[in-house]
JSON list of C-alpha atoms in Angstrom, two decimals:
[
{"chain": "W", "resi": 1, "resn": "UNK", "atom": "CA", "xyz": [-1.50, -6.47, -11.70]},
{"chain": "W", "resi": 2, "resn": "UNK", "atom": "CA", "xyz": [-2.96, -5.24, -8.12]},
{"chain": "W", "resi": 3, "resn": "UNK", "atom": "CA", "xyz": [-0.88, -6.01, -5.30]},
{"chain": "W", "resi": 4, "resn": "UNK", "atom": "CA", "xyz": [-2.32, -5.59, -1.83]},
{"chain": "W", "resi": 5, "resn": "UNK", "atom": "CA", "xyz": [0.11, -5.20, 1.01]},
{"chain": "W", "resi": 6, "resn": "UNK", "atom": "CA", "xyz": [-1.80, -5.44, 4.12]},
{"chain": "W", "resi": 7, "resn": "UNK", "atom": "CA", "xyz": [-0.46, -5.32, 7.79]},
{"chain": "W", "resi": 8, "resn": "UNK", "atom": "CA", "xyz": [-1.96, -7.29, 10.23]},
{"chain": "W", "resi": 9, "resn": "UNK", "atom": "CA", "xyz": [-0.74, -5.60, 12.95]},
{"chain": "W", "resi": 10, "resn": "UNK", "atom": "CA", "xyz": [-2.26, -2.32, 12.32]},
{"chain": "W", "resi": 11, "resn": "UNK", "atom": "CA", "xyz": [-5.18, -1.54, 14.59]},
{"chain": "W", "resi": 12, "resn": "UNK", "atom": "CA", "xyz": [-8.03, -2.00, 12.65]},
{"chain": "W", "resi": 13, "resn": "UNK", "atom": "CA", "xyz": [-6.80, -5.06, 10.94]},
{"chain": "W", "resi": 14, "resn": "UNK", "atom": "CA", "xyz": [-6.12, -6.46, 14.65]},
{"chain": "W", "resi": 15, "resn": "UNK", "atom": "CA", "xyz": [-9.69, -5.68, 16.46]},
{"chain": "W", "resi": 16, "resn": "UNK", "atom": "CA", "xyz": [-11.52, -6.87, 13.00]},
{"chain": "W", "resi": 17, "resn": "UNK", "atom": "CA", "xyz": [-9.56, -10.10, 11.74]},
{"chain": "W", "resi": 18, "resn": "UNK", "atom": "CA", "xyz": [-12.76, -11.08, 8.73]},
{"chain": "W", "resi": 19, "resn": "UNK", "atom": "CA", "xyz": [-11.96, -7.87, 7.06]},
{"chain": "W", "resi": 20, "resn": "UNK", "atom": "CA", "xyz": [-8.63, -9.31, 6.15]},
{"chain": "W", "resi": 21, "resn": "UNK", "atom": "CA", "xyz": [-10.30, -12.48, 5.22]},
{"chain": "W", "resi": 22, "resn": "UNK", "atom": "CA", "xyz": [-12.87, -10.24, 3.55]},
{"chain": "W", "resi": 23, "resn": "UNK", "atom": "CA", "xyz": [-9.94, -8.53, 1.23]},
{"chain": "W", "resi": 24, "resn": "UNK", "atom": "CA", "xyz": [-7.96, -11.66, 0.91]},
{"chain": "W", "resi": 25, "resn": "UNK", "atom": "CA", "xyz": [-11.12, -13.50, -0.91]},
{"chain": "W", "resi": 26, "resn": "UNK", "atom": "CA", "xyz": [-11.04, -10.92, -3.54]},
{"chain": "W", "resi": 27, "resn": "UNK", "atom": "CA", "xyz": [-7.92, -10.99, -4.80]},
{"chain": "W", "resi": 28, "resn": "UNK", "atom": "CA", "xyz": [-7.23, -13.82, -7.82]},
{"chain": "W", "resi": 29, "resn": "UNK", "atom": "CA", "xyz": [-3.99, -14.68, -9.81]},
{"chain": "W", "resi": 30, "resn": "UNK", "atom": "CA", "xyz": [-2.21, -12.56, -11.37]},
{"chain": "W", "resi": 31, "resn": "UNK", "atom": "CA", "xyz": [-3.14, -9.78, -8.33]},
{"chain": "W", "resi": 32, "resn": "UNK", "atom": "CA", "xyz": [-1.31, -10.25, -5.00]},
{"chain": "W", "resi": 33, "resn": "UNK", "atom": "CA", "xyz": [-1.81, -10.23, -1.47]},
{"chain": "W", "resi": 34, "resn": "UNK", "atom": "CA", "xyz": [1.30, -9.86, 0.58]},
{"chain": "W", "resi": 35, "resn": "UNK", "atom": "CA", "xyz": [1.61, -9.19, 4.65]},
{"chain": "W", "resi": 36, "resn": "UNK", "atom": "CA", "xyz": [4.87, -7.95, 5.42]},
{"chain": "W", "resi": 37, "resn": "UNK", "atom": "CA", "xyz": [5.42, -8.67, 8.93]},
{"chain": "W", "resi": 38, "resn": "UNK", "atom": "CA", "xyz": [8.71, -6.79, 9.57]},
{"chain": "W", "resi": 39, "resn": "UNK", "atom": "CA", "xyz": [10.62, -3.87, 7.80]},
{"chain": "W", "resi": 40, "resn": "UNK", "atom": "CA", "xyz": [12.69, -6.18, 6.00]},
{"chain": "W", "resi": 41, "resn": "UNK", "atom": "CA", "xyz": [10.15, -8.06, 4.46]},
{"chain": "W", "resi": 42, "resn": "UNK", "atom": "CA", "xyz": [8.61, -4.80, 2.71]},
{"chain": "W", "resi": 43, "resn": "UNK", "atom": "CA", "xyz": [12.34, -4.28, 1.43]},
{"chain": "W", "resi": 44, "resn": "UNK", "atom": "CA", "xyz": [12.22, -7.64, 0.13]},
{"chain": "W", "resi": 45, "resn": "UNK", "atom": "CA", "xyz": [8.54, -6.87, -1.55]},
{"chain": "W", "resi": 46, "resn": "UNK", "atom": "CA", "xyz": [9.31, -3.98, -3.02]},
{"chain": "W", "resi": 47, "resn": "UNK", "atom": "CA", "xyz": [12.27, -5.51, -4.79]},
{"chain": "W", "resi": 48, "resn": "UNK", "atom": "CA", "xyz": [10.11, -8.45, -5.83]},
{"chain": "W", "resi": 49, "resn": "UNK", "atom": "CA", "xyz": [8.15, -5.99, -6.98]},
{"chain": "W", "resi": 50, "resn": "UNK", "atom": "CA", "xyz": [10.88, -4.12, -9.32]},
{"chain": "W", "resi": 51, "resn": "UNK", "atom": "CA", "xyz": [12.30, -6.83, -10.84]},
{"chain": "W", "resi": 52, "resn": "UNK", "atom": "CA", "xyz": [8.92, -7.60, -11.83]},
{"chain": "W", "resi": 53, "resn": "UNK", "atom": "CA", "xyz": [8.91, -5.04, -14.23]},
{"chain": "W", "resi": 54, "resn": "UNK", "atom": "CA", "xyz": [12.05, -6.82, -16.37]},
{"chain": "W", "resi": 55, "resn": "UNK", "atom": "CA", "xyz": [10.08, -9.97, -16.27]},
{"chain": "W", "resi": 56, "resn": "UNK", "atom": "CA", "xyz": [6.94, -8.54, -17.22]},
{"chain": "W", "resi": 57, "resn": "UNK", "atom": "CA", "xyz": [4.72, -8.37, -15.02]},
{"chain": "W", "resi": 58, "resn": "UNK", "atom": "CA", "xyz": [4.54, -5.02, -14.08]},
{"chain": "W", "resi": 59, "resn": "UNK", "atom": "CA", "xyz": [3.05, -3.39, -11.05]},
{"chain": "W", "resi": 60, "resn": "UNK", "atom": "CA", "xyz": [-0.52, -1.42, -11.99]},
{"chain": "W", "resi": 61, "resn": "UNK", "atom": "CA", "xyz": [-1.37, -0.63, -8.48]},
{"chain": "W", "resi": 62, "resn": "UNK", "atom": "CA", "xyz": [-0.34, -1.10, -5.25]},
{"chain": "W", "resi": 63, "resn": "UNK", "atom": "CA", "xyz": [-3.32, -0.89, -2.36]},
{"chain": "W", "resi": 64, "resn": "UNK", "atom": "CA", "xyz": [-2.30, -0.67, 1.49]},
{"chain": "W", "resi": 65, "resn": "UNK", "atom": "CA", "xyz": [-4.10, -2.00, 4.18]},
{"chain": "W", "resi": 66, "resn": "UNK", "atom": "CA", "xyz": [-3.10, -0.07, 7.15]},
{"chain": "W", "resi": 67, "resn": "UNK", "atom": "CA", "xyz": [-2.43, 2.98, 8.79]},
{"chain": "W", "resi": 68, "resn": "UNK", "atom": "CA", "xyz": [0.09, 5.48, 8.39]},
{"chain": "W", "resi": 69, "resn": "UNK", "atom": "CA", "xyz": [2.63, 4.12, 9.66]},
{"chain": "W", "resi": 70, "resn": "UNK", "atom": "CA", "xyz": [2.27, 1.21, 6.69]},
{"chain": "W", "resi": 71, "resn": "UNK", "atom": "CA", "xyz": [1.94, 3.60, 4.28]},
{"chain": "W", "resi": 72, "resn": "UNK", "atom": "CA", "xyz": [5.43, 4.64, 5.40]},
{"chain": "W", "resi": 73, "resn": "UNK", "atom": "CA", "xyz": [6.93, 1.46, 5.32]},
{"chain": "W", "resi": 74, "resn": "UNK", "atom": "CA", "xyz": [5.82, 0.65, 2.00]},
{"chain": "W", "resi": 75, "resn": "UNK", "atom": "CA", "xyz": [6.21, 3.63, 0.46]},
{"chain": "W", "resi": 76, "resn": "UNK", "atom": "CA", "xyz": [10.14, 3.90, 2.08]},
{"chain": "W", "resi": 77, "resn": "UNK", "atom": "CA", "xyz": [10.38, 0.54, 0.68]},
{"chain": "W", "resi": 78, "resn": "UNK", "atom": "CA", "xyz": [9.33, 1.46, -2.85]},
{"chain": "W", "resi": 79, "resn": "UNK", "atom": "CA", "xyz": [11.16, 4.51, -3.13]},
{"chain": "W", "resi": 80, "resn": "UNK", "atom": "CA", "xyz": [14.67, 3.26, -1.86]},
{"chain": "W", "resi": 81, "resn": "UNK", "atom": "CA", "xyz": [13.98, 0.12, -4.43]},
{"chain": "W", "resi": 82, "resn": "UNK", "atom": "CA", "xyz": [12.40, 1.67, -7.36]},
{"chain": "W", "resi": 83, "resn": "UNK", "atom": "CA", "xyz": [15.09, 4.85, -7.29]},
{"chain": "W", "resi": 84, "resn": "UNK", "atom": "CA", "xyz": [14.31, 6.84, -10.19]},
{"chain": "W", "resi": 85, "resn": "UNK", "atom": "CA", "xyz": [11.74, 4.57, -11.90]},
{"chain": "W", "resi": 86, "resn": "UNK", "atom": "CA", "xyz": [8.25, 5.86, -11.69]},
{"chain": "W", "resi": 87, "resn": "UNK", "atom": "CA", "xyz": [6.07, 3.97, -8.66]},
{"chain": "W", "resi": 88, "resn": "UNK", "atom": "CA", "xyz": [3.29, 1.80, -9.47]},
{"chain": "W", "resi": 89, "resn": "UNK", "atom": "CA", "xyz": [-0.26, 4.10, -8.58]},
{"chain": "W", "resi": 90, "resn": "UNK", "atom": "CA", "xyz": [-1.14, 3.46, -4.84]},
{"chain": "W", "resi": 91, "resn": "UNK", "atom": "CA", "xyz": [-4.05, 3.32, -3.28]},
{"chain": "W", "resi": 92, "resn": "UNK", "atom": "CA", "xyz": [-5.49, 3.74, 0.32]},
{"chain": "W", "resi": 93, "resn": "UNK", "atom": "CA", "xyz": [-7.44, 1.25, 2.00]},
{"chain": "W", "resi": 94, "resn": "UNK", "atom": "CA", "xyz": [-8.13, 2.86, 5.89]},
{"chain": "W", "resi": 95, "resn": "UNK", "atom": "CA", "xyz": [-6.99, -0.40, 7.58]},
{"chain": "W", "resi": 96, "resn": "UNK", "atom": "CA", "xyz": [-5.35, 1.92, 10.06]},
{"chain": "W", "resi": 97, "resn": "UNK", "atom": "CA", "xyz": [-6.33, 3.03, 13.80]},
{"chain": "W", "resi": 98, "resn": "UNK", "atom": "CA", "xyz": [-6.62, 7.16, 12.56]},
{"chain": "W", "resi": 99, "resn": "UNK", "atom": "CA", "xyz": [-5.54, 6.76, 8.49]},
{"chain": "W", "resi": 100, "resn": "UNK", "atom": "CA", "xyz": [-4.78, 10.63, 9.09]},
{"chain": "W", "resi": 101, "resn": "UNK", "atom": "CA", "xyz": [-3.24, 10.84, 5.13]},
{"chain": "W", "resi": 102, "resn": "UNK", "atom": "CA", "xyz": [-6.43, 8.88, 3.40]},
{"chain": "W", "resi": 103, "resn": "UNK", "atom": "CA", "xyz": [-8.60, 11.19, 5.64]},
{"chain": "W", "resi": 104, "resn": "UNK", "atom": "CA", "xyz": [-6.60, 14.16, 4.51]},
{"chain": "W", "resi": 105, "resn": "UNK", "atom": "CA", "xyz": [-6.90, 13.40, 0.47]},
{"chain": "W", "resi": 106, "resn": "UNK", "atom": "CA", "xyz": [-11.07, 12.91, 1.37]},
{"chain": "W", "resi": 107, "resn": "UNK", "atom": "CA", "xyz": [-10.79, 9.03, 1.44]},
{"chain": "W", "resi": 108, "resn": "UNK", "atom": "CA", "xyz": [-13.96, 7.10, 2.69]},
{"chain": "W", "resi": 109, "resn": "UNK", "atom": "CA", "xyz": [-15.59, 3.97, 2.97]},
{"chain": "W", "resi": 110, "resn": "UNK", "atom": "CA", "xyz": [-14.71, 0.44, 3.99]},
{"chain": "W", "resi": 111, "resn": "UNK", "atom": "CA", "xyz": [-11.31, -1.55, 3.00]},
{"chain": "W", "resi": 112, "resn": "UNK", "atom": "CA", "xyz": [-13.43, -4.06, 1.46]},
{"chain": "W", "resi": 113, "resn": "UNK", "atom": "CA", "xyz": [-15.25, -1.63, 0.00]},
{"chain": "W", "resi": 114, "resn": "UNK", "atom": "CA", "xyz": [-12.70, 0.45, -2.12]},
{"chain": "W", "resi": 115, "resn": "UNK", "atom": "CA", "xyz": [-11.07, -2.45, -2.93]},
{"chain": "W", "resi": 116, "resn": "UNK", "atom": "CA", "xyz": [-14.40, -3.90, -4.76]},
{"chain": "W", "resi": 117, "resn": "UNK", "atom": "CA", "xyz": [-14.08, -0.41, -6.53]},
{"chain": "W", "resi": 118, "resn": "UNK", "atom": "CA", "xyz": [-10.22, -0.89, -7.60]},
{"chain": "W", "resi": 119, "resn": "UNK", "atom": "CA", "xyz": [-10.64, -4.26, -8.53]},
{"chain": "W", "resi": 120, "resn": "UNK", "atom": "CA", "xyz": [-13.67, -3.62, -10.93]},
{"chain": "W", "resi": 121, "resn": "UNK", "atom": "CA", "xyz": [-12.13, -0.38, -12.40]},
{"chain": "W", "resi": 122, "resn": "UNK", "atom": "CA", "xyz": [-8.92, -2.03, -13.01]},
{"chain": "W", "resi": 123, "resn": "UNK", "atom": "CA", "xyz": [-10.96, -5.40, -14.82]},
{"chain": "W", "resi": 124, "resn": "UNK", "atom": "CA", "xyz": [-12.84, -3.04, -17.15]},
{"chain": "W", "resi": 125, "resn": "UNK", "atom": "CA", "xyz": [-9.37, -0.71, -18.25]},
{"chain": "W", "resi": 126, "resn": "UNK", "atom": "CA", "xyz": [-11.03, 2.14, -16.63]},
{"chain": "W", "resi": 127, "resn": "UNK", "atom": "CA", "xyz": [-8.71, 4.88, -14.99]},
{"chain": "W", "resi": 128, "resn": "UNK", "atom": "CA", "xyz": [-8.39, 4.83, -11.19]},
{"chain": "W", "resi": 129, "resn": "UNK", "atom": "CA", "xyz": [-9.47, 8.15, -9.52]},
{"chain": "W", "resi": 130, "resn": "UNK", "atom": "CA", "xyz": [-6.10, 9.88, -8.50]},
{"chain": "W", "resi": 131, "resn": "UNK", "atom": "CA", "xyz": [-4.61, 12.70, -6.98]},
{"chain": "W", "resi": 132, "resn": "UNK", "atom": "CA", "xyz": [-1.11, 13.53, -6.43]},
{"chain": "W", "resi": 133, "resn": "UNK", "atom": "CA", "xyz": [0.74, 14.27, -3.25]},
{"chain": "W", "resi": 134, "resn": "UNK", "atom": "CA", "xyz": [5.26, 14.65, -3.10]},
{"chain": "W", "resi": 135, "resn": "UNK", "atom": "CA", "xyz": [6.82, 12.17, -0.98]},
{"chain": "W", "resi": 136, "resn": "UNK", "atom": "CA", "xyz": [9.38, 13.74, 1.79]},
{"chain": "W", "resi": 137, "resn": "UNK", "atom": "CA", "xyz": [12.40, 12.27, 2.37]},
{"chain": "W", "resi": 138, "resn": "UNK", "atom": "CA", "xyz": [13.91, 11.72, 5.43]},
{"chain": "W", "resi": 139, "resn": "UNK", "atom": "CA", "xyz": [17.15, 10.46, 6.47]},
{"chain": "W", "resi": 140, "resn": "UNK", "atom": "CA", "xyz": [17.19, 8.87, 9.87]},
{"chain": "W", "resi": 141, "resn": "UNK", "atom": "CA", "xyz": [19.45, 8.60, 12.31]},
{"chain": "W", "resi": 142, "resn": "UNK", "atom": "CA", "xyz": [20.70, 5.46, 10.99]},
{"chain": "W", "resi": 143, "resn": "UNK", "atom": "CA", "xyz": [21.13, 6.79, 7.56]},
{"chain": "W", "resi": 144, "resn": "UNK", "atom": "CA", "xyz": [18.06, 5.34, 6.66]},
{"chain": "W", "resi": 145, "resn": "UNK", "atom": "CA", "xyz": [16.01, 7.11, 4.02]},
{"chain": "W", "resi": 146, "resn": "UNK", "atom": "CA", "xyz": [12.45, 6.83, 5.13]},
{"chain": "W", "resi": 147, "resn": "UNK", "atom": "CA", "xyz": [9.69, 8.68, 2.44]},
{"chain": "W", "resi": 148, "resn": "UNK", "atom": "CA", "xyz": [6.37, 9.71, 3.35]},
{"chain": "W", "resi": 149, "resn": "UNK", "atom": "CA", "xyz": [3.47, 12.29, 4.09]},
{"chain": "W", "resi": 150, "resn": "UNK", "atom": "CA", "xyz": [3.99, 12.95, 8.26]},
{"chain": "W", "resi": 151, "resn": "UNK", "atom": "CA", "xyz": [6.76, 12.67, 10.51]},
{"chain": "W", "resi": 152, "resn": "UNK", "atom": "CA", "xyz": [6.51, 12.90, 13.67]},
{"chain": "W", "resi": 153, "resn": "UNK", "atom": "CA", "xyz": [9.52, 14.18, 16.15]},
{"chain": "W", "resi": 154, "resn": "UNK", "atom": "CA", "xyz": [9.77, 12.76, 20.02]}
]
């Protein structure tokens, strides 16, 4: 199963509202398109998610569609739930304003676009084109684990 999580507050997503309607139409049952809309409700996702696995239907790739700052709050989200358990693959989709990280790992194209790609890769069995990057974990002030690839300090 694909899920897409997709933010529609992220700048991209916000300025161009038919290439979330443009995603959205390509994704069928079993696949998933979910919109968080606050830090809780990735929490609640990613344990959705996990407990998924148990009922079998596990998680073959999870695509975001936003910017860094998504890819944070998903990946936090994953990483508190999922503990030790090996994430699902995830993919980039550059709905962000500057998608610094999927520019860093040579990412290009359109959402749309490299979604088409996933999808049909994932229909025939074929491997997904992957690299690997190590989370960093950081504990906020709150106690808070929060995982990512850049942190900022202000």
């Amino acid at each position: 199963m694909i899920v897409v999580v997709n933010n529609p507050l992220s700048g991209r997503n916000r300025r161009w509202p038919r290439l979330v309607a443009s995603l959205r139409q390509q994704i069928d049952a079993p696949h998933r398109f979910e919109e968080p809309t606050n830090l809780d409700a990735y929490d609640k996702l990613a344990a959705d998610l996990y407990a998924g696995l148990d009922a079998g239907r596990p998680v073959d790739l999870v695509c975001i569609n936003g910017g860094d700052g998504t890819l944070a709050h998903t990946l936090s989200a994953l990483a508190r739930t999922w503990g030790e358990t090996p994430l699902p693959a995830i993919a980039l989709l550059r709905g962000g304003t500057m998608n610094t990280i999927a520019h860093g790992i040579g990412l290009s194209g359109k959402p749309p676009a490299i979604l088409r790609r996933l999808l049909h890769r994932h229909a025939q069995g074929q491997a997904q084109p992957t690299t690997t990057r190590h989370l960093m974990r950081i504990r906020d002030g709150l106690g808070v684990d929060r995982y990512g690839f850049l942190f900022g300090n202000g």
